[in-house]
Tab-separated table of C-alpha atoms and ligand atoms in Angstrom:
chain	number	residue	atom	x	y	z
U	1	MET	CA	-17.072	8.425	17.030
U	2	SER	CA	-15.532	5.933	14.685
U	3	ALA	CA	-12.746	5.262	12.276
U	4	ASN	CA	-12.575	2.444	9.755
U	5	ILE	CA	-9.358	0.978	8.405
U	6	ILE	CA	-8.713	-0.332	4.888
U	7	ILE	CA	-5.644	-2.505	4.372
U	8	GLY	CA	-4.205	-4.971	1.868
U	9	THR	CA	-4.252	-8.676	2.777
U	10	GLN	CA	-1.702	-9.976	0.261
U	11	TRP	CA	1.377	-8.354	-1.330
U	12	GLY	CA	-0.171	-5.016	-2.291
U	13	ASP	CA	-1.952	-4.041	-5.512
U	14	GLU	CA	-5.198	-5.659	-4.339
U	15	GLY	CA	-7.254	-2.727	-5.614
U	16	LYS	CA	-7.403	-0.794	-2.324
U	17	GLY	CA	-7.607	2.459	-4.301
U	18	LYS	CA	-10.873	1.416	-5.889
U	19	VAL	CA	-12.383	0.315	-2.556
U	20	VAL	CA	-11.282	3.503	-0.767
U	21	ASP	CA	-12.594	5.558	-3.654
U	22	SER	CA	-16.010	3.843	-3.535
U	23	LEU	CA	-16.264	4.199	0.261
U	24	GLY	CA	-14.460	7.568	0.426
U	25	ALA	CA	-17.593	9.342	-0.739
U	26	LYS	CA	-19.179	8.576	2.632
U	27	THR	CA	-16.407	9.763	4.968
U	28	ASP	CA	-15.281	13.142	6.299
U	29	TYR	CA	-11.580	12.275	6.446
U	30	VAL	CA	-9.312	9.940	4.500
U	31	VAL	CA	-5.974	9.448	6.236
U	32	ARG	CA	-2.985	7.566	4.842
U	33	PHE	CA	-0.949	6.098	7.676
U	34	GLY	CA	2.170	4.544	6.166
U	35	GLY	CA	4.459	4.065	3.204
U	36	GLY	CA	5.280	6.727	0.670
U	37	ASN	CA	5.323	7.027	-3.088
U	38	ASN	CA	6.204	3.326	-3.369
U	39	ALA	CA	2.427	2.778	-3.574
U	40	GLY	CA	0.433	2.941	-6.775
U	41	HIS	CA	-3.324	3.383	-6.533
U	42	THR	CA	-5.282	3.357	-9.750
U	43	VAL	CA	-8.714	4.958	-9.624
U	44	HIS	CA	-11.142	5.162	-12.557
U	45	VAL	CA	-13.714	7.958	-12.611
U	46	GLY	CA	-15.907	7.761	-15.717
U	47	SER	CA	-13.529	7.490	-18.657
U	48	GLU	CA	-10.663	9.076	-16.696
U	49	LYS	CA	-7.893	7.059	-15.076
U	50	PHE	CA	-5.875	8.441	-12.143
U	51	VAL	CA	-2.691	6.827	-10.875
U	52	LEU	CA	-1.687	8.112	-7.448
U	53	HIS	CA	1.468	7.200	-5.581
U	54	LEU	CA	1.524	9.367	-2.506
U	55	LEU	CA	-1.818	11.116	-2.207
U	56	PRO	CA	-4.593	9.068	-0.600
U	57	SER	CA	-7.056	7.573	-3.095
U	58	GLY	CA	-9.831	9.470	-1.322
U	59	VAL	CA	-8.349	12.708	-2.705
U	60	LEU	CA	-10.803	12.574	-5.589
U	61	HIS	CA	-13.671	13.269	-3.163
U	62	SER	CA	-13.260	16.916	-2.286
U	63	GLN	CA	-15.777	16.665	0.568
U	64	SER	CA	-13.371	14.406	2.505
U	65	LYS	CA	-10.329	16.048	4.071
U	66	CYS	CA	-7.239	14.070	3.059
U	67	ILE	CA	-4.298	13.765	5.408
U	68	LEU	CA	-0.911	12.123	5.050
U	69	GLY	CA	-0.369	10.933	8.624
U	70	SER	CA	2.787	10.918	10.717
U	71	GLY	CA	3.624	7.365	9.602
U	72	VAL	CA	3.950	8.362	5.956
U	73	VAL	CA	7.308	9.226	4.402
U	74	ILE	CA	6.870	12.193	2.085
U	75	ASP	CA	8.883	13.118	-0.972
U	76	PRO	CA	7.820	16.780	-1.255
U	77	LYS	CA	8.701	16.928	-4.948
U	78	VAL	CA	6.389	14.003	-5.707
U	79	PHE	CA	3.679	15.481	-3.490
U	80	LEU	CA	3.733	18.780	-5.371
U	81	GLU	CA	3.801	17.013	-8.751
U	82	GLU	CA	0.722	14.948	-7.853
U	83	ILE	CA	-1.087	18.053	-6.600
U	84	GLU	CA	-0.245	19.935	-9.806
U	85	ALA	CA	-1.317	16.975	-11.968
U	86	LEU	CA	-4.723	16.840	-10.247
U	87	GLU	CA	-5.202	20.596	-10.438
U	88	SER	CA	-4.355	20.599	-14.138
U	89	ARG	CA	-7.224	18.133	-14.619
U	90	GLY	CA	-9.641	20.441	-12.855
U	91	PHE	CA	-9.564	18.967	-9.332
U	92	ASN	CA	-9.485	21.226	-6.311
U	93	THR	CA	-6.819	20.074	-3.820
U	94	ASP	CA	-7.411	22.546	-0.975
U	95	HIS	CA	-8.547	19.639	1.196
U	96	VAL	CA	-5.142	17.869	1.174
U	97	PHE	CA	-2.920	18.132	4.274
U	98	MET	CA	0.088	16.443	5.851
U	99	SER	CA	1.193	15.750	9.415
U	100	ASN	CA	3.978	17.946	10.745
U	101	ARG	CA	5.474	14.777	12.247
U	102	ALA	CA	5.812	12.880	8.941
U	103	HIS	CA	9.364	12.280	7.746
U	104	LEU	CA	10.758	13.750	4.542
U	105	ILE	CA	12.330	11.667	1.811
U	106	MET	CA	15.577	13.426	0.939
U	107	PRO	CA	17.636	13.097	-2.268
U	108	TYR	CA	20.248	10.953	-0.492
U	109	HIS	CA	17.574	8.420	0.498
U	110	ILE	CA	16.749	7.765	-3.138
U	111	ILE	CA	20.410	7.467	-4.152
U	112	LEU	CA	21.215	5.151	-1.234
U	113	ASP	CA	18.161	2.951	-1.926
U	114	GLY	CA	19.638	2.132	-5.353
U	115	LEU	CA	23.200	1.750	-4.060
U	116	TRP	CA	22.246	-0.660	-1.225
U	117	GLU	CA	20.268	-2.768	-3.688
U	118	THR	CA	23.249	-2.985	-6.056
U	119	LEU	CA	25.528	-3.943	-3.173
U	120	LYS	CA	23.148	-6.739	-2.103
U	121	GLY	CA	23.468	-8.337	-5.575
U	122	ASP	CA	21.448	-11.566	-5.761
U	123	ASN	CA	19.973	-10.837	-2.320
U	124	LYS	CA	18.391	-7.580	-3.413
U	125	ILE	CA	14.844	-6.858	-2.181
U	126	GLY	CA	13.597	-5.443	-5.479
U	127	THR	CA	12.587	-2.137	-3.862
U	128	THR	CA	10.743	0.561	-5.753
U	129	ASN	CA	13.877	2.741	-5.544
U	130	ARG	CA	11.965	5.664	-4.080
U	131	GLY	CA	14.117	6.030	-0.944
U	132	ILE	CA	11.515	4.464	1.349
U	133	GLY	CA	13.755	2.092	3.355
U	134	PRO	CA	16.584	4.632	3.870
U	135	CYS	CA	14.056	7.266	5.021
U	136	TYR	CA	12.489	4.948	7.616
U	137	SER	CA	16.005	3.862	8.689
U	138	ASP	CA	16.863	7.502	9.439
U	139	LYS	CA	13.622	7.904	11.368
U	140	PHE	CA	14.564	5.028	13.671
U	141	GLU	CA	18.230	6.049	13.711
U	142	ARG	CA	16.883	9.422	14.936
U	143	ILE	CA	18.575	11.434	12.228
U	144	GLY	CA	15.483	11.967	10.072
U	145	ILE	CA	14.164	15.334	8.914
U	146	ARG	CA	10.472	15.967	9.457
U	147	VAL	CA	7.875	17.980	7.564
U	148	GLU	CA	7.684	20.447	10.444
U	149	ASP	CA	11.391	21.304	10.011
U	150	LEU	CA	10.551	22.914	6.661
U	151	LEU	CA	8.723	25.643	8.565
U	152	TYR	CA	11.888	26.688	10.439
U	153	PRO	CA	14.751	27.260	7.969
U	154	GLU	CA	17.405	27.478	10.702
U	155	VAL	CA	16.325	24.207	12.260
U	156	PHE	CA	16.110	22.610	8.820
U	157	ALA	CA	19.639	23.820	7.966
U	158	ARG	CA	21.068	22.424	11.204
U	159	ARG	CA	19.455	19.028	10.796
U	160	LEU	CA	20.373	18.804	7.114
U	161	LYS	CA	23.991	19.705	7.856
U	162	ASP	CA	24.291	17.000	10.542
U	163	THR	CA	22.648	14.262	8.511
U	164	LEU	CA	24.316	15.202	5.237
U	165	ASN	CA	27.738	14.850	6.899
U	166	ILE	CA	26.936	11.204	7.590
U	167	LYS	CA	25.383	10.581	4.150
U	168	ASN	CA	28.230	12.247	2.262
U	169	ALA	CA	30.745	10.149	4.200
U	170	LEU	CA	28.848	7.043	3.059
U	171	LEU	CA	28.557	8.251	-0.528
U	172	THR	CA	32.205	9.264	-0.924
U	173	LYS	CA	34.025	6.742	1.286
U	174	ILE	CA	31.962	3.586	0.784
U	175	PHE	CA	30.392	4.044	-2.626
U	176	ASN	CA	33.018	6.266	-4.307
U	177	LYS	CA	30.343	8.732	-5.373
U	178	GLU	CA	30.314	12.507	-5.346
U	179	ALA	CA	29.184	14.329	-2.221
U	180	LEU	CA	25.780	16.045	-2.407
U	181	SER	CA	25.607	19.819	-2.137
U	182	PHE	CA	24.106	21.211	1.059
U	183	GLU	CA	23.081	24.465	-0.698
U	184	GLU	CA	21.227	22.742	-3.530
U	185	ILE	CA	19.197	20.537	-1.190
U	186	TYR	CA	18.577	23.371	1.258
U	187	ASP	CA	17.358	25.792	-1.430
U	188	SER	CA	15.052	23.343	-3.157
U	189	TYR	CA	13.507	22.014	0.097
U	190	ILE	CA	12.952	25.475	1.588
U	191	LYS	CA	11.266	26.552	-1.669
U	192	MET	CA	9.038	23.493	-1.585
U	193	GLY	CA	8.353	24.149	2.101
U	194	GLU	CA	6.949	27.549	1.175
U	195	LYS	CA	4.456	25.867	-1.168
U	196	LEU	CA	3.552	23.219	1.409
U	197	LYS	CA	3.161	25.553	4.396
U	198	LYS	CA	-0.632	25.886	4.197
U	199	ARG	CA	-1.009	22.106	4.149
U	200	ILE	CA	1.133	21.263	7.201
U	201	ILE	CA	-1.006	20.507	10.247
U	202	ASN	CA	-0.965	18.869	13.639
U	203	SER	CA	-3.025	15.976	12.371
U	204	GLU	CA	-3.512	14.029	15.605
U	205	LEU	CA	-5.162	17.097	17.184
U	206	GLU	CA	-7.358	17.654	14.136
U	207	LEU	CA	-8.428	14.013	14.123
U	208	GLU	CA	-9.127	13.974	17.853
U	209	LYS	CA	-11.429	16.971	17.351
U	210	ALA	CA	-13.059	15.296	14.348
U	211	LEU	CA	-13.804	12.179	16.404
U	212	LYS	CA	-15.382	14.284	19.155
U	213	GLU	CA	-17.585	15.921	16.523
U	214	ASP	CA	-18.681	12.469	15.351
U	215	LYS	CA	-17.009	12.766	11.971
U	216	LYS	CA	-16.299	9.625	9.939
U	217	ILE	CA	-12.667	8.742	9.316
U	218	LEU	CA	-11.193	6.235	6.893
U	219	LEU	CA	-7.604	5.139	7.505
U	220	GLU	CA	-6.139	4.141	4.168
U	221	GLY	CA	-3.346	1.585	4.088
U	222	ALA	CA	-0.677	1.289	1.444
U	223	GLN	CA	1.308	-1.881	0.658
U	224	ALA	CA	-0.025	-4.956	2.469
U	225	MET	CA	0.209	-7.824	4.938
U	226	MET	CA	3.064	-9.792	3.407
U	227	LEU	CA	5.156	-6.622	3.035
U	228	ASP	CA	4.866	-5.870	6.763
U	229	ILE	CA	8.230	-5.324	8.437
U	230	ASP	CA	7.356	-7.653	11.369
U	231	TYR	CA	4.865	-10.203	10.060
U	232	GLY	CA	5.562	-10.275	6.326
U	233	HIS	CA	8.146	-12.271	4.377
U	234	TYR	CA	11.121	-10.530	6.068
U	235	PRO	CA	13.499	-9.372	4.611
U	236	TYR	CA	11.465	-9.174	1.349
U	237	VAL	CA	9.210	-6.534	2.832
U	238	THR	CA	8.790	-2.790	2.931
U	239	SER	CA	10.016	-0.744	5.902
U	240	SER	CA	6.679	0.118	7.527
U	241	SER	CA	3.709	-1.587	9.224
U	242	PRO	CA	0.877	-1.773	6.684
U	243	THR	CA	-1.344	-3.835	9.025
U	244	ALA	CA	-4.284	-2.423	10.986
U	245	ASN	CA	-1.943	-2.195	13.964
U	246	GLY	CA	0.198	0.295	12.038
U	247	ALA	CA	-2.871	2.414	11.255
U	248	CYS	CA	-3.220	3.744	14.801
U	249	VAL	CA	0.475	4.576	15.159
U	250	GLY	CA	0.708	6.187	11.726
U	251	SER	CA	-2.410	8.327	12.144
U	252	GLY	CA	-2.323	9.171	15.850
U	253	ILE	CA	-5.817	7.735	16.391
U	254	ALA	CA	-6.303	5.584	19.502
U	255	LEU	CA	-7.270	1.918	19.150
U	256	LYS	CA	-10.563	2.434	20.975
U	257	HIS	CA	-11.918	4.510	18.067
U	258	ILE	CA	-11.563	1.770	15.465
U	259	ASP	CA	-14.821	0.283	14.241
U	260	LYS	CA	-14.435	-1.771	11.038
U	261	ILE	CA	-11.196	-3.197	9.694
U	262	ILE	CA	-11.659	-3.924	6.013
U	263	GLY	CA	-9.102	-6.190	4.344
U	264	VAL	CA	-8.862	-5.926	0.581
U	265	CYS	CA	-8.191	-9.245	-1.102
U	266	LYS	CA	-7.714	-9.859	-4.810
U	267	ALA	CA	-9.448	-13.025	-6.100
U	268	TYR	CA	-5.985	-14.318	-7.104
U	269	SER	CA	-2.465	-13.283	-6.009
U	270	THR	CA	0.224	-10.984	-7.389
U	271	ARG	CA	3.577	-9.814	-6.138
U	272	VAL	CA	6.238	-7.397	-7.384
U	273	GLY	CA	9.843	-7.472	-6.306
U	274	GLU	CA	11.719	-10.482	-4.944
U	275	GLY	CA	10.677	-12.957	-2.246
U	276	PRO	CA	8.639	-16.130	-1.708
U	277	PHE	CA	5.393	-16.599	-3.602
U	278	PRO	CA	4.131	-20.186	-3.101
U	279	THR	CA	1.268	-20.082	-5.623
U	280	GLU	CA	3.264	-18.309	-8.350
U	281	LEU	CA	2.506	-19.522	-11.879
U	282	HIS	CA	5.369	-19.762	-14.331
U	283	ASP	CA	3.206	-21.064	-17.157
U	284	LYS	CA	0.539	-19.785	-19.560
U	285	SER	CA	-2.045	-19.372	-16.763
U	286	GLY	CA	0.256	-16.818	-15.109
U	287	GLU	CA	0.607	-14.879	-18.367
U	288	TRP	CA	-3.155	-15.079	-18.871
U	289	LEU	CA	-3.839	-13.602	-15.405
U	290	ARG	CA	-1.227	-10.857	-15.992
U	291	GLU	CA	-2.691	-9.813	-19.330
U	292	LYS	CA	-6.364	-10.112	-18.401
U	293	GLY	CA	-5.873	-8.448	-15.019
U	294	SER	CA	-3.466	-5.779	-16.402
U	295	GLU	CA	-0.980	-6.815	-13.760
U	296	PHE	CA	1.807	-4.342	-14.386
U	297	GLY	CA	3.121	-2.174	-11.529
U	298	ALA	CA	1.422	1.233	-11.313
U	299	THR	CA	4.610	2.668	-9.766
U	300	THR	CA	7.464	0.976	-11.606
U	301	GLY	CA	5.680	-0.554	-14.624
U	302	ARG	CA	7.233	-3.932	-13.714
U	303	PRO	CA	5.202	-7.019	-14.775
U	304	ARG	CA	3.676	-8.442	-11.596
U	305	ARG	CA	4.271	-12.070	-10.689
U	306	CYS	CA	0.875	-13.840	-10.748
U	307	GLY	CA	-0.565	-16.886	-8.961
U	308	TRP	CA	-3.709	-18.414	-7.459
U	309	LEU	CA	-5.388	-17.189	-4.303
U	310	ASP	CA	-3.379	-18.130	-1.210
U	311	ILE	CA	-5.701	-18.679	1.754
U	312	VAL	CA	-2.767	-19.115	4.183
U	313	VAL	CA	-1.743	-15.535	3.423
U	314	VAL	CA	-5.259	-14.093	3.732
U	315	LYS	CA	-5.891	-15.969	6.997
U	316	HIS	CA	-2.635	-14.536	8.341
U	317	ALA	CA	-3.886	-11.034	7.473
U	318	VAL	CA	-7.284	-11.656	9.098
U	319	SER	CA	-5.554	-12.801	12.256
U	320	ILE	CA	-2.772	-10.180	12.541
U	321	SER	CA	-5.031	-7.230	11.716
U	322	GLY	CA	-8.293	-8.462	13.250
U	323	ILE	CA	-10.060	-7.930	9.942
U	324	THR	CA	-13.832	-7.648	10.341
U	325	ASP	CA	-14.789	-7.532	6.645
U	326	ILE	CA	-13.146	-8.567	3.411
U	327	ALA	CA	-13.516	-6.602	0.179
U	328	LEU	CA	-12.901	-9.038	-2.677
U	329	THR	CA	-11.587	-7.465	-5.875
U	330	LYS	CA	-11.062	-8.519	-9.480
U	331	ILE	CA	-13.230	-11.629	-9.335
U	332	ASP	CA	-14.427	-10.583	-12.830
U	333	ILE	CA	-10.939	-11.446	-14.149
U	334	LEU	CA	-11.475	-15.142	-13.292
U	335	SER	CA	-14.423	-15.621	-15.710
U	336	GLU	CA	-13.697	-18.160	-18.508
U	337	LEU	CA	-11.604	-20.515	-16.360
U	338	LYS	CA	-12.819	-24.157	-16.298
U	339	GLU	CA	-11.463	-24.689	-12.793
U	340	ILE	CA	-10.016	-22.275	-10.247
U	341	PRO	CA	-7.386	-23.561	-7.829
U	342	ILE	CA	-7.259	-22.171	-4.269
U	343	CYS	CA	-4.229	-22.758	-2.041
U	344	VAL	CA	-5.538	-24.003	1.314
U	345	ALA	CA	-2.223	-24.961	2.992
U	346	TYR	CA	1.473	-25.505	2.251
U	347	GLU	CA	3.615	-28.566	2.150
U	348	ILE	CA	6.998	-27.816	3.729
U	349	ASP	CA	9.535	-30.653	4.115
U	350	GLY	CA	6.741	-33.201	3.747
U	351	GLU	CA	4.522	-31.596	6.444
U	352	ARG	CA	1.171	-29.809	6.010
U	353	VAL	CA	1.503	-26.235	7.271
U	354	GLU	CA	-1.468	-23.877	7.666
U	355	TYR	CA	0.291	-20.723	8.897
U	356	ILE	CA	3.039	-18.388	7.633
U	357	PRO	CA	6.363	-19.616	9.004
U	358	SER	CA	8.696	-16.945	10.388
U	359	SER	CA	11.728	-18.221	8.483
U	360	ILE	CA	12.191	-17.036	4.932
U	361	GLU	CA	13.907	-20.338	4.084
U	362	ALA	CA	10.762	-22.289	5.095
U	363	ASN	CA	8.560	-19.938	3.056
U	364	GLN	CA	10.829	-20.441	0.065
U	365	LYS	CA	10.293	-24.213	0.318
U	366	ALA	CA	6.494	-23.978	0.656
U	367	LYS	CA	4.559	-25.895	-2.018
U	368	PRO	CA	0.884	-24.990	-2.371
U	369	ILE	CA	-1.762	-27.591	-1.505
U	370	LEU	CA	-4.558	-26.740	-3.946
U	371	GLU	CA	-8.307	-27.340	-3.886
U	372	MET	CA	-10.176	-27.027	-7.186
U	373	MET	CA	-13.288	-24.912	-7.537
U	374	PRO	CA	-15.512	-25.025	-10.640
U	375	GLY	CA	-15.214	-21.945	-12.877
U	376	TRP	CA	-17.811	-19.906	-14.819
U	377	ASP	CA	-17.973	-18.312	-18.267
U	378	GLU	CA	-20.302	-15.376	-17.629
U	379	ASP	CA	-19.095	-11.779	-17.504
U	380	LEU	CA	-19.552	-10.450	-13.951
U	381	SER	CA	-19.137	-6.768	-14.719
U	382	GLN	CA	-22.884	-6.071	-14.887
U	383	CYS	CA	-23.901	-8.025	-11.758
U	384	LYS	CA	-25.588	-5.768	-9.237
U	385	SER	CA	-26.243	-8.305	-6.485
U	386	PHE	CA	-24.780	-11.533	-5.137
U	387	LYS	CA	-27.815	-13.467	-6.412
U	388	GLU	CA	-27.210	-12.225	-9.958
U	389	MET	CA	-23.732	-13.787	-9.962
U	390	PRO	CA	-23.292	-17.190	-11.643
U	391	LEU	CA	-23.681	-20.038	-9.146
U	392	ASN	CA	-20.008	-21.064	-9.365
U	393	ALA	CA	-18.839	-17.505	-8.677
U	394	GLN	CA	-21.110	-17.526	-5.602
U	395	LYS	CA	-19.555	-20.858	-4.566
U	396	TYR	CA	-16.041	-19.414	-4.974
U	397	ILE	CA	-16.960	-16.497	-2.690
U	398	LEU	CA	-18.625	-18.711	-0.079
U	399	LYS	CA	-15.650	-21.085	-0.103
U	400	ILE	CA	-13.223	-18.238	0.631
U	401	GLU	CA	-15.497	-16.994	3.381
U	402	GLU	CA	-15.600	-20.439	4.958
U	403	LEU	CA	-11.826	-20.934	4.716
U	404	ILE	CA	-10.825	-17.572	6.208
U	405	ASN	CA	-13.763	-17.329	8.606
U	406	CYS	CA	-14.528	-13.697	7.775
U	407	ASN	CA	-17.374	-11.949	5.915
U	408	LEU	CA	-16.864	-10.987	2.276
U	409	SER	CA	-19.085	-7.950	2.466
U	410	TYR	CA	-17.909	-6.003	-0.594
U	411	ILE	CA	-17.257	-7.532	-4.019
U	412	SER	CA	-15.737	-5.471	-6.791
U	413	THR	CA	-16.783	-6.579	-10.276
U	414	GLY	CA	-15.016	-4.045	-12.508
U	415	VAL	CA	-12.795	-0.986	-12.588
U	416	ASP	CA	-15.461	1.701	-12.289
U	417	ARG	CA	-16.229	3.407	-9.010
U	418	ASP	CA	-19.775	2.004	-8.899
U	419	GLN	CA	-19.041	-1.534	-10.095
U	420	TYR	CA	-19.369	-3.302	-6.772
U	421	ILE	CA	-21.802	-5.396	-4.765
U	422	THR	CA	-22.309	-5.174	-1.031
U	423	ARG	CA	-23.563	-8.125	0.998
B	1	LIG	P1	10.174	-0.478	-0.916
B	1	LIG	O1	8.871	-0.268	-0.212
B	1	LIG	O2	10.359	0.420	-2.114
B	1	LIG	O3	11.332	-0.468	0.009
B	1	LIG	O4	10.140	-1.968	-1.554
B	1	LIG	C1	10.147	-3.140	-0.744
B	1	LIG	C2	9.281	-4.239	-1.372
B	1	LIG	O5	7.915	-3.883	-1.244
B	1	LIG	C3	9.530	-4.474	-2.860
B	1	LIG	O6	9.337	-5.839	-3.138
B	1	LIG	C4	8.444	-3.657	-3.525
B	1	LIG	O7	8.126	-4.133	-4.810
B	1	LIG	C5	7.301	-3.894	-2.535
B	1	LIG	N1	6.304	-2.810	-2.533
B	1	LIG	C6	6.405	-1.589	-1.958
B	1	LIG	N2	5.283	-0.887	-2.138
B	1	LIG	C7	4.448	-1.671	-2.822
B	1	LIG	C8	3.086	-1.517	-3.268
B	1	LIG	O8	2.431	-0.492	-3.067
B	1	LIG	N3	2.561	-2.576	-3.949
B	1	LIG	C9	3.248	-3.731	-4.155
B	1	LIG	N4	4.494	-3.918	-3.740
B	1	LIG	C10	5.089	-2.913	-3.082
């Protein structure tokens, strides 16, 4: 009876998709527990590349049932597009389901996401513009529309009417925009509901049964530690809880069933959108990391901001989520560097700080305190064991392990599904 959790330890884009995909082959269920199509998981299978935004990465393993849990916000149009795209490439998707309790992203969420950002001007978050924040706001405002409502057209109509009244007032009176048509939204959502019907389930009951039958469950996080609504760089965060703590709420699985909590950590750091990034590189090294690591957003195509590994951030993730194992990704990108800096603490107003301050102003002032590690020239992509890695790459891994006090038990050495080492 166990469930494992996979989460991001930095700002997202750590390569969780690859790790889930490698481990997904050994589980009965892959459950996404938060976020929506703001995520971008890239998975390589042979010469084929798949970019998924909403569907769990484990979807490519048809022996695992895939579920979008209650904590996910679902744009049904995007869901159906991703399903169709996979089917057109020969993948069966009969094993993909969604929780009846998950909230629906509605057209007004996407419009309002863009409008709020414009209104914030220089203080904008840099959201993905997919309606994520406005959808979660409605959930907590208790005016959200849930997947289950699609099954009952009268209920759906009533809820849509009530919420649309509020949204149209905002659109017309505050933003001077045109009101949205009830009929258009109603018709398109009910049609999509028809297509989704067979995939809508009571997922917490299904998962409870699965646990009793000793099935293996993988809870797949999206986004990451520093984007967490409570413990990230608020307000430059997403609107959900991508930590391990959010996994239980967003899947309906009780804490007592959790076995391993695997934190995915990239061997350097990247961030998209606005907000503090103490180790950010504004020079040629940053460009080098971006090009060599192909650091361009899978969802928005935006160039990612790049910097050195920030141990303060990863330690924060280990502590908040109780991470039991770290999966290190993209260490192969660091080959050819003479020296590799690691940020071990911050200097803020002349003081050494070894934790993430709560205030965004303090985080914005943080200067990285760097320790230098010797680099290596060898290509790591063919290494099949830790011992085969160049000595300095081994030292880099052991140093991280020592600094964060957590095992690095999985090391990814390339984009392919089977390019990884376990320790
Ligand atoms: P939202 O989730 O679209 O509201 O965006 C809020 C912030 O989280 C922005 O800075 C986004 O760039 C960032 N963000 C959201 N999802 C991801 C992700 O999957 N990877 C990296 N950044 C993300």
